[in-house]
Coordinates of C-alpha atoms and ligand atoms in Angstrom, one line a residue:
X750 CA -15.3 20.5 -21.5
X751 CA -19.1 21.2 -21.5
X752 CA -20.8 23.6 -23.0
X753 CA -21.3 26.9 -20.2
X754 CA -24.5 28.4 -20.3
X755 CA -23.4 31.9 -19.3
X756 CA -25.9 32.8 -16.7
X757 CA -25.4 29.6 -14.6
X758 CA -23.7 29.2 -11.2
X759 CA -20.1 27.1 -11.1
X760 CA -19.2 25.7 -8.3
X761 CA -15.9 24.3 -7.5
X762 CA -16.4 21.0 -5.2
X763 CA -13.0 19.8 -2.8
X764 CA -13.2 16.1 -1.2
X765 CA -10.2 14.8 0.8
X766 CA -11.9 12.8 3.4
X767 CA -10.2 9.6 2.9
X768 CA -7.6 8.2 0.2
X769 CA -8.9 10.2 -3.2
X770 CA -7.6 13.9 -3.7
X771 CA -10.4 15.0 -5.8
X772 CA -12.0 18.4 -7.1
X773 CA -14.0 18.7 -9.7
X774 CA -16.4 22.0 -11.0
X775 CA -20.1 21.6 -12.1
X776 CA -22.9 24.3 -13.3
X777 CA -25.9 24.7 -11.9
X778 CA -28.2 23.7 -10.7
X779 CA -31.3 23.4 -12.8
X780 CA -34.2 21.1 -13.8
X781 CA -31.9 18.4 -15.1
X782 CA -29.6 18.7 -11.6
X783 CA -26.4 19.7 -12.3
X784 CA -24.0 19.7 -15.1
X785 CA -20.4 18.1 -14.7
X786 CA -17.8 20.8 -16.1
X787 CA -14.6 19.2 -14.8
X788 CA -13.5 16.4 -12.7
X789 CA -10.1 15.6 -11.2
X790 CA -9.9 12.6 -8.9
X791 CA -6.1 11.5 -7.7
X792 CA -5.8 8.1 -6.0
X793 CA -3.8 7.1 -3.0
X794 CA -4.6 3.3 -3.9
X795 CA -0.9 2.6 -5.1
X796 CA 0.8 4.7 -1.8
X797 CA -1.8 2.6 0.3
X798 CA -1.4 -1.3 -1.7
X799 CA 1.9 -1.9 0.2
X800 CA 0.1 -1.2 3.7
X801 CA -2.8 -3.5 2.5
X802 CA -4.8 -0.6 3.7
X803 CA -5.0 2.9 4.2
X804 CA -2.6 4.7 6.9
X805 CA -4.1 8.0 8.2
X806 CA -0.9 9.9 8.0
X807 CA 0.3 8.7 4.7
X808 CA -3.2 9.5 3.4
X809 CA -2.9 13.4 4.8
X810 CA 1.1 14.0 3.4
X811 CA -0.1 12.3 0.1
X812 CA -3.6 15.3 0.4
X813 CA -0.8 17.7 1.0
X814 CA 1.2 17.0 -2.1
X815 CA -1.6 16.6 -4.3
X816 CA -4.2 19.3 -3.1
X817 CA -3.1 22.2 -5.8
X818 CA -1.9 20.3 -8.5
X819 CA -5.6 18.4 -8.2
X820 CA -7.6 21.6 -8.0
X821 CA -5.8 23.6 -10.2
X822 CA -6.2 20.8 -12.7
X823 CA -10.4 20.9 -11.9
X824 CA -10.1 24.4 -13.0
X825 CA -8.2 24.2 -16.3
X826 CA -10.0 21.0 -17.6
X827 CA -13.1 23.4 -16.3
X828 CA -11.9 26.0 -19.1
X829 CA -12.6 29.0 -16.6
X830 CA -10.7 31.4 -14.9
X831 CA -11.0 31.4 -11.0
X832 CA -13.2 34.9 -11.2
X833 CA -15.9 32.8 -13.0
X834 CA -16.1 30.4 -9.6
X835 CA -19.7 31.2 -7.9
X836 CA -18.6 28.6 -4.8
X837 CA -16.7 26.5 -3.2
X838 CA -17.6 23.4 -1.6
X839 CA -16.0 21.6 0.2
X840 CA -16.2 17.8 2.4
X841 CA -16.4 18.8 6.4
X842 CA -17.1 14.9 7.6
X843 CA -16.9 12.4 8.6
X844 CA -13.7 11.0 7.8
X845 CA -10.0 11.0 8.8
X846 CA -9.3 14.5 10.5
X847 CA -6.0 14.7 9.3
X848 CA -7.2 14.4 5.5
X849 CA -10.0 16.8 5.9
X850 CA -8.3 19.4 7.4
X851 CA -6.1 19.7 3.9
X852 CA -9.1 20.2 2.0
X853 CA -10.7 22.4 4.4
X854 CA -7.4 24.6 4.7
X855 CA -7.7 24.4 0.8
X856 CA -11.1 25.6 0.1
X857 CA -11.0 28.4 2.9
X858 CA -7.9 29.7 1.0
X859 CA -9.1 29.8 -1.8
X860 CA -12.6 31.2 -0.6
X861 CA -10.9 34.1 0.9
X862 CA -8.2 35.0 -1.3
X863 CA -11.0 34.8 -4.1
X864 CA -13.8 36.2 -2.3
X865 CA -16.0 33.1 -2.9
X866 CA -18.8 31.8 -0.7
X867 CA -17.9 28.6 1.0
X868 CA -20.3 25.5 1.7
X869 CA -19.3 22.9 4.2
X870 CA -20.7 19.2 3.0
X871 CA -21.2 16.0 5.1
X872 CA -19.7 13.5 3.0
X873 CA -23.2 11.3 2.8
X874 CA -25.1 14.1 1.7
X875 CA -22.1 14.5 -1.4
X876 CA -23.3 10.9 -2.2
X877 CA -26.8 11.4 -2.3
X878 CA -25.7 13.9 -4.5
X879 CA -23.7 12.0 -6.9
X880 CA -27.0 11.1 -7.6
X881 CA -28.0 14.7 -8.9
X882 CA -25.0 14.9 -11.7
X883 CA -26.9 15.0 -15.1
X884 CA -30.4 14.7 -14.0
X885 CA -32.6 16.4 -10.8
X886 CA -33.1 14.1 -7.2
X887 CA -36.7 12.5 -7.9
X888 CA -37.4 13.8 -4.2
X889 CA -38.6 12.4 -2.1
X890 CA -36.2 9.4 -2.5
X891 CA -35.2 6.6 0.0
X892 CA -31.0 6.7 -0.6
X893 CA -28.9 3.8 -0.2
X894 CA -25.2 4.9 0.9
X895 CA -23.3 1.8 0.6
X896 CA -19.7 2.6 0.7
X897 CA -16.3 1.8 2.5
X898 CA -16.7 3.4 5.4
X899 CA -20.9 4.0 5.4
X900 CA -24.1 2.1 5.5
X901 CA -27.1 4.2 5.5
X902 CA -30.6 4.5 4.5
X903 CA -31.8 8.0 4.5
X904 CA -35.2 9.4 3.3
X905 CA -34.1 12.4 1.5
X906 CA -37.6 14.7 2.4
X907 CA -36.4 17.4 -0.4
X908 CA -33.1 19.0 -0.9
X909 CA -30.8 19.0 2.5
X910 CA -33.9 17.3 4.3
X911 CA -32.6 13.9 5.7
X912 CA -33.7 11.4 8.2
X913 CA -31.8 8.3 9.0
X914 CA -33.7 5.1 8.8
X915 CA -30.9 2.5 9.2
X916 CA -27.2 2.5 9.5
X917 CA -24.6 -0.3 9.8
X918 CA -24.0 -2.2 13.5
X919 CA -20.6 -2.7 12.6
X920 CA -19.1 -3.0 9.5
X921 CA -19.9 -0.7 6.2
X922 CA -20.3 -3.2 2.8
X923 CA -17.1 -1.9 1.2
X924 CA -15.4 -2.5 4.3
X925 CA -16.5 -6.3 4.1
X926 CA -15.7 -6.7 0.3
X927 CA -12.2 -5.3 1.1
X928 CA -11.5 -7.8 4.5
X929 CA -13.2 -10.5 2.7
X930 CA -11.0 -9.9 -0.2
X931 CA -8.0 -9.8 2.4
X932 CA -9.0 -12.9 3.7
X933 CA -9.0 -14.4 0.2
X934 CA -5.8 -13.3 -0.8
X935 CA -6.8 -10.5 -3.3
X936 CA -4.6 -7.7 -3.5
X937 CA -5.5 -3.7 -2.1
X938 CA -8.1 -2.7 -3.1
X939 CA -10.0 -5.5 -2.1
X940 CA -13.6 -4.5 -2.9
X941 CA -13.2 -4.4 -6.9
X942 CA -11.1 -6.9 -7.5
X943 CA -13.9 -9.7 -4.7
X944 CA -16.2 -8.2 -7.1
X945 CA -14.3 -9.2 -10.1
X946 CA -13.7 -12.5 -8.7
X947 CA -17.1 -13.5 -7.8
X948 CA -18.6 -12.5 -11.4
X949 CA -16.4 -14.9 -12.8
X950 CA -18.2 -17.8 -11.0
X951 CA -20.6 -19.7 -13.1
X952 CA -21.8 -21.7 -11.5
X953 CA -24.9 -21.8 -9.2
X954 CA -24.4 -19.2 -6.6
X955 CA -25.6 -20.1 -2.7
X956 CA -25.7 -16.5 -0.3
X957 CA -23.7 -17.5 2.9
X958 CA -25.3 -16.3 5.8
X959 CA -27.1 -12.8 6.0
X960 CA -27.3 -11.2 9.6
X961 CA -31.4 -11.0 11.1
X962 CA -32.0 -7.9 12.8
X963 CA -35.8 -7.8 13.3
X964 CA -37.5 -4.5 13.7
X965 CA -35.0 -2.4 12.5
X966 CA -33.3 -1.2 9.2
X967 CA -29.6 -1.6 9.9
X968 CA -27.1 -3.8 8.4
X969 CA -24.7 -5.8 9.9
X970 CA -21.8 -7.6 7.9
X971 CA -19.6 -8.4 10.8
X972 CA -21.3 -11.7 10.6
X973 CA -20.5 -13.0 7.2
X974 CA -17.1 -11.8 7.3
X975 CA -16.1 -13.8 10.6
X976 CA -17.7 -17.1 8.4
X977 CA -15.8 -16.3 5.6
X978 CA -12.4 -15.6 7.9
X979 CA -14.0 -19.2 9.5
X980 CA -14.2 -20.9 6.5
X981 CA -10.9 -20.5 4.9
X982 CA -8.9 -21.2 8.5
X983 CA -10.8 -24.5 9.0
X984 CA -11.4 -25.6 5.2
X985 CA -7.9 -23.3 3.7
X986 CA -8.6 -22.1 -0.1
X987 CA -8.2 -24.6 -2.5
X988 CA -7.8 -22.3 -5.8
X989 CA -10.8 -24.0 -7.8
X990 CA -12.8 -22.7 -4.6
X991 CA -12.3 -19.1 -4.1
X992 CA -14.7 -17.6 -7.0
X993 CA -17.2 -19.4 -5.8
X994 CA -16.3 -18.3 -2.2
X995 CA -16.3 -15.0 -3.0
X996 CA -19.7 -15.3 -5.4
X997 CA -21.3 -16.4 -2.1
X998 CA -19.5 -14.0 0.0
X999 CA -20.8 -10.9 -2.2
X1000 CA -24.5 -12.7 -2.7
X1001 CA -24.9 -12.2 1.0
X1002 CA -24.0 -8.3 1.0
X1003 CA -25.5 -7.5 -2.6
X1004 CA -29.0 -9.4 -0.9
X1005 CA -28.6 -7.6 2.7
X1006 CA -28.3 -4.1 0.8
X1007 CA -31.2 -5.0 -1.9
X1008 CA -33.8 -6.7 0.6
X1009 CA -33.0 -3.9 3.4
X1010 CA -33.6 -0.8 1.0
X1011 CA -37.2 -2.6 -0.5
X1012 CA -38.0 -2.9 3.6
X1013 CA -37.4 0.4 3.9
X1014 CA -39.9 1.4 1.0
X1015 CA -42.5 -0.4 2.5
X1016 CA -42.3 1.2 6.1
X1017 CA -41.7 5.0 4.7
X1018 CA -43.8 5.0 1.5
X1019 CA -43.1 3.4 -2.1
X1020 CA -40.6 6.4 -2.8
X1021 CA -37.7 6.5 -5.9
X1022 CA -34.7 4.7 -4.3
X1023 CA -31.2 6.3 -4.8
X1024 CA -28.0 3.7 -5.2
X1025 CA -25.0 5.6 -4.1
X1026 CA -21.6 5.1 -2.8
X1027 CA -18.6 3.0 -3.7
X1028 CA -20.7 -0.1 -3.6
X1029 CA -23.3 0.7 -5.7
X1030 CA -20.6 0.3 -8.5
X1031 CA -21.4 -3.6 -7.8
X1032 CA -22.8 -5.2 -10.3
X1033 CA -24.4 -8.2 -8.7
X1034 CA -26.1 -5.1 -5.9
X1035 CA -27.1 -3.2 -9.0
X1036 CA -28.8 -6.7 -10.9
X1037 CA -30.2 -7.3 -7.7
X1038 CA -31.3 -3.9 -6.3
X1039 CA -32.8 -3.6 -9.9
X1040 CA -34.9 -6.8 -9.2
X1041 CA -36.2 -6.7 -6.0
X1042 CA -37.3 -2.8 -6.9
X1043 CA -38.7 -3.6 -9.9
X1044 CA -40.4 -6.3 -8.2
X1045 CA -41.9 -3.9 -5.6
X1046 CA -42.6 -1.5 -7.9
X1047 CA -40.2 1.0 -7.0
X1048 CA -38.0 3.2 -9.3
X1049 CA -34.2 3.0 -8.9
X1050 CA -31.8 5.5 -10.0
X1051 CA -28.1 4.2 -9.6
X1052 CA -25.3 7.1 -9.5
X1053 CA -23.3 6.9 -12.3
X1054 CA -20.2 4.2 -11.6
X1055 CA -17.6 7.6 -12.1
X1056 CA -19.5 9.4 -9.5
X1057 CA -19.7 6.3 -6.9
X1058 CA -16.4 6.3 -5.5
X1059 CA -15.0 9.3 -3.6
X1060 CA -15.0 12.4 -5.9
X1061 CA -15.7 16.4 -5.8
X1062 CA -18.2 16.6 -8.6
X1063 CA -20.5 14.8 -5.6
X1064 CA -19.3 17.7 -3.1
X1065 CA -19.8 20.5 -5.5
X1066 CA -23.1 19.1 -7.1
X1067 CA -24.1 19.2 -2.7
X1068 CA -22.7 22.3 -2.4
X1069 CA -24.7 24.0 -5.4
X1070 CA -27.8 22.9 -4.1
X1071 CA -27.2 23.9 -0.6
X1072 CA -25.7 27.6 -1.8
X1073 CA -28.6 27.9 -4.0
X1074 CA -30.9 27.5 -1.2
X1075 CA -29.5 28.4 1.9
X1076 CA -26.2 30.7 1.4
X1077 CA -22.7 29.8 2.3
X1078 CA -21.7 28.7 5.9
X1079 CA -19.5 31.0 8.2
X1080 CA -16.0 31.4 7.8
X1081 CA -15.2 29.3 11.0
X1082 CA -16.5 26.4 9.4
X1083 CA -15.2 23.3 10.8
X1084 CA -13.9 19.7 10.1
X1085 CA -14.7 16.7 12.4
X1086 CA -13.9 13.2 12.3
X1087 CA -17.3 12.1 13.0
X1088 CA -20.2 14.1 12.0
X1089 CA -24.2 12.8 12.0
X1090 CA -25.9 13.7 8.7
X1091 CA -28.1 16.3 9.6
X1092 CA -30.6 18.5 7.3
X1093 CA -29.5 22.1 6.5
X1094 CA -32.2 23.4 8.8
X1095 CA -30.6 22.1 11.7
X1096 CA -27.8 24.1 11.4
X1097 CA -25.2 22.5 9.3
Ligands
KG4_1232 O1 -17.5 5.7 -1.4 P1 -16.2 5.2 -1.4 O2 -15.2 5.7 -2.4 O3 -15.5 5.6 0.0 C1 -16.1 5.8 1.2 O4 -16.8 6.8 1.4 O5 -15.9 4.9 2.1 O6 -16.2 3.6 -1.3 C2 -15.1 2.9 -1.4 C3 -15.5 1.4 -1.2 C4 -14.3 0.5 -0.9 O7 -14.5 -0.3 0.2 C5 -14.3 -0.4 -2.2 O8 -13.9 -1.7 -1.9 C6 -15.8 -0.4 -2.5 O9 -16.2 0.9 -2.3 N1 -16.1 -0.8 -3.9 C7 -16.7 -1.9 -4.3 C8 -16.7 -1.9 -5.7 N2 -16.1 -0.8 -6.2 C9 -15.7 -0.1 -5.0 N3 -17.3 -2.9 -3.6 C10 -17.8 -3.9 -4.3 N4 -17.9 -4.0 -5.6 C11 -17.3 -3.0 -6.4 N5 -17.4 -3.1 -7.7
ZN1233 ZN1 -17.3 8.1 0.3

């Protein structure tokens, strides 16, 4: 447990927008961000392995069963008794409605049996703010959310101030690291264990194809995931082949993430980039985001790998920004599957 510094706010953060069950507390914030107190995370990724993906329903029973045990576990590693809570956040979208509306149902609860302020976060802006755990947003910042189910760029103005520079077509990059790793017989999930495979390659690495929008700053990956699916129906996946396959396969998303996000520095202004999101865990996207920055001469500050994935210390390190400087949302606070991220002066 950390050390409390007995003036400072706690929040208590909720996220249950896909397959994780998390919650987590954190103090602050202050001039080093915020400070992680506890942090519970409970994965659906063995329920969902023998689906080979994620199933909607079996995701919300699974929230159900694991939303108190989860929470109260955030509060006991915390080391705090619920009257010492300031907040609760919690993730309002996007996501799957029928896993939101158990964290939602949660947090309110909790809120108004405890009398506790409540913060509704879009689940982008709790990755951005993964990026605030142990050390304050260099703002203005250009973010990168790569993740399973997101592709953005985002200037991040100052704190809850967002606008939207490029987004995916079609598919997000974790979504093509786990169909590519379908498509190369990895088991779920895919995403880590392409990753894993690719790094072990050695040998000279050649990007497959990378999708050429011109005058814009969105991704597309549906591309390079039908050559791959292309490429193993007409050539089949001779087992000396596949790292290599797969070395190529995440060269082209790694280089579409990396090349997009300098692009974006040079049309908005040479800001501090921010690498958040599942996919940021990547190690070839953080080699080569760390490159091609460097190379540009832009700063890049990579949420920490615990923080990347789906968790609540990136919900309640959103939510004690946004309580700090705007005041808790209404008590009809809703949950919707598909939500724009939208600055806190525009009324969310
Ligand atoms: O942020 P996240 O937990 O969920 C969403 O908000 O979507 O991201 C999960 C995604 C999955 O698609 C997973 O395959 C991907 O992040 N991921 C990775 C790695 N670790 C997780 N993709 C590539 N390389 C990794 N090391
Ligand atoms: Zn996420």
């Amino acid at each position: 447990m950390a050390q409390l510094k007995s003036s400072a706010m706690l929040t208590l953060g909720i996220e249950s927008s896909c397959d994780e069950t998390a919650a987590a507390v954190v103090e602050g914030p202050d001039d080093a961000g915020v400070t992680l107190v506890s942090n519970v995370v409970a994965s659906q990724d063995d329920l969902h392995a023998q689906f080979g993906g994620i199933v909607p329903e079996v995701a919300s029973r699974r929230h159900i069963e694991m939303i108190v045990p989860v929470v109260r576990e955030a509060i006991e590693r915390a080391g705090v008794g619920w009257s010492d809570l300031d907040a609760v956040a919690v993730t309002r979208g996007p996501g799957l409605i029928g896993s939101l509306v158990v964290g939602m149902a949660a947090a309110k609860g909790l809120a108004e049996a405890r009398g506790l302020p409540l913060v509704g976060i879009h689940h982008l802006e709790g990755h951005i703010y993964s990026a605030a755990i142990g050390r304050a947003l260099p703002l203005p910042a250009i973010a990168l959310i790569a993740s399973g189910g997101h592709s953005h760029l985002a200037l991040v103005r100052d704190h809850g101030a967002y606008e939207v520079l490029g987004r995916t077509r079609d598919d997000a990059p974790g979504e093509a690291f786990d169909k590519g790793a379908r498509l190369l017989g990895l088991p779920y999930p895919g995403g880590p264990q392409l990753a894993a495979l690719a790094d072990s390659y050695e040998g000279r690495v050649q990007p497959m194809p990378r999708a050429r929008i011109p005058d814009s700053l969105d991704f597309s990956f549906s591309g390079v995931k039908t050559a791959l699916a292309r490429l193993v129906r007409e050539k089949g996946l001779r087992e000396g082949e596949r790292a290599r396959i797969a070395a190529a396969y995440q060269e082209s998303i790694a280089l579409s993430l990396a090349e997009r996000t300098v692009q974006a520095a040079d049309e908005v202004g040479p800001y501090p980039i921010l690498a958040v999101g599942g996919v940021a865990r990547n190690r070839r996207l953080r080699e080569l985001l760390a490159e091609r920055a460097e190379g540009a001469g832009l700063r890049v500050h990579f949420a920490d790998p615990r923080f990347c994935t789906d968790n609540g210390a990136m919900v309640a390190a959103a939510g004690a920004y946004k309580f700090a400087r705007r005041g808790p949302d209404d008590a009809d606070l809703d949950c919707h599957a598909n939500l724009p991220l939208e600055s806190w002066s525009d009324g969310c």
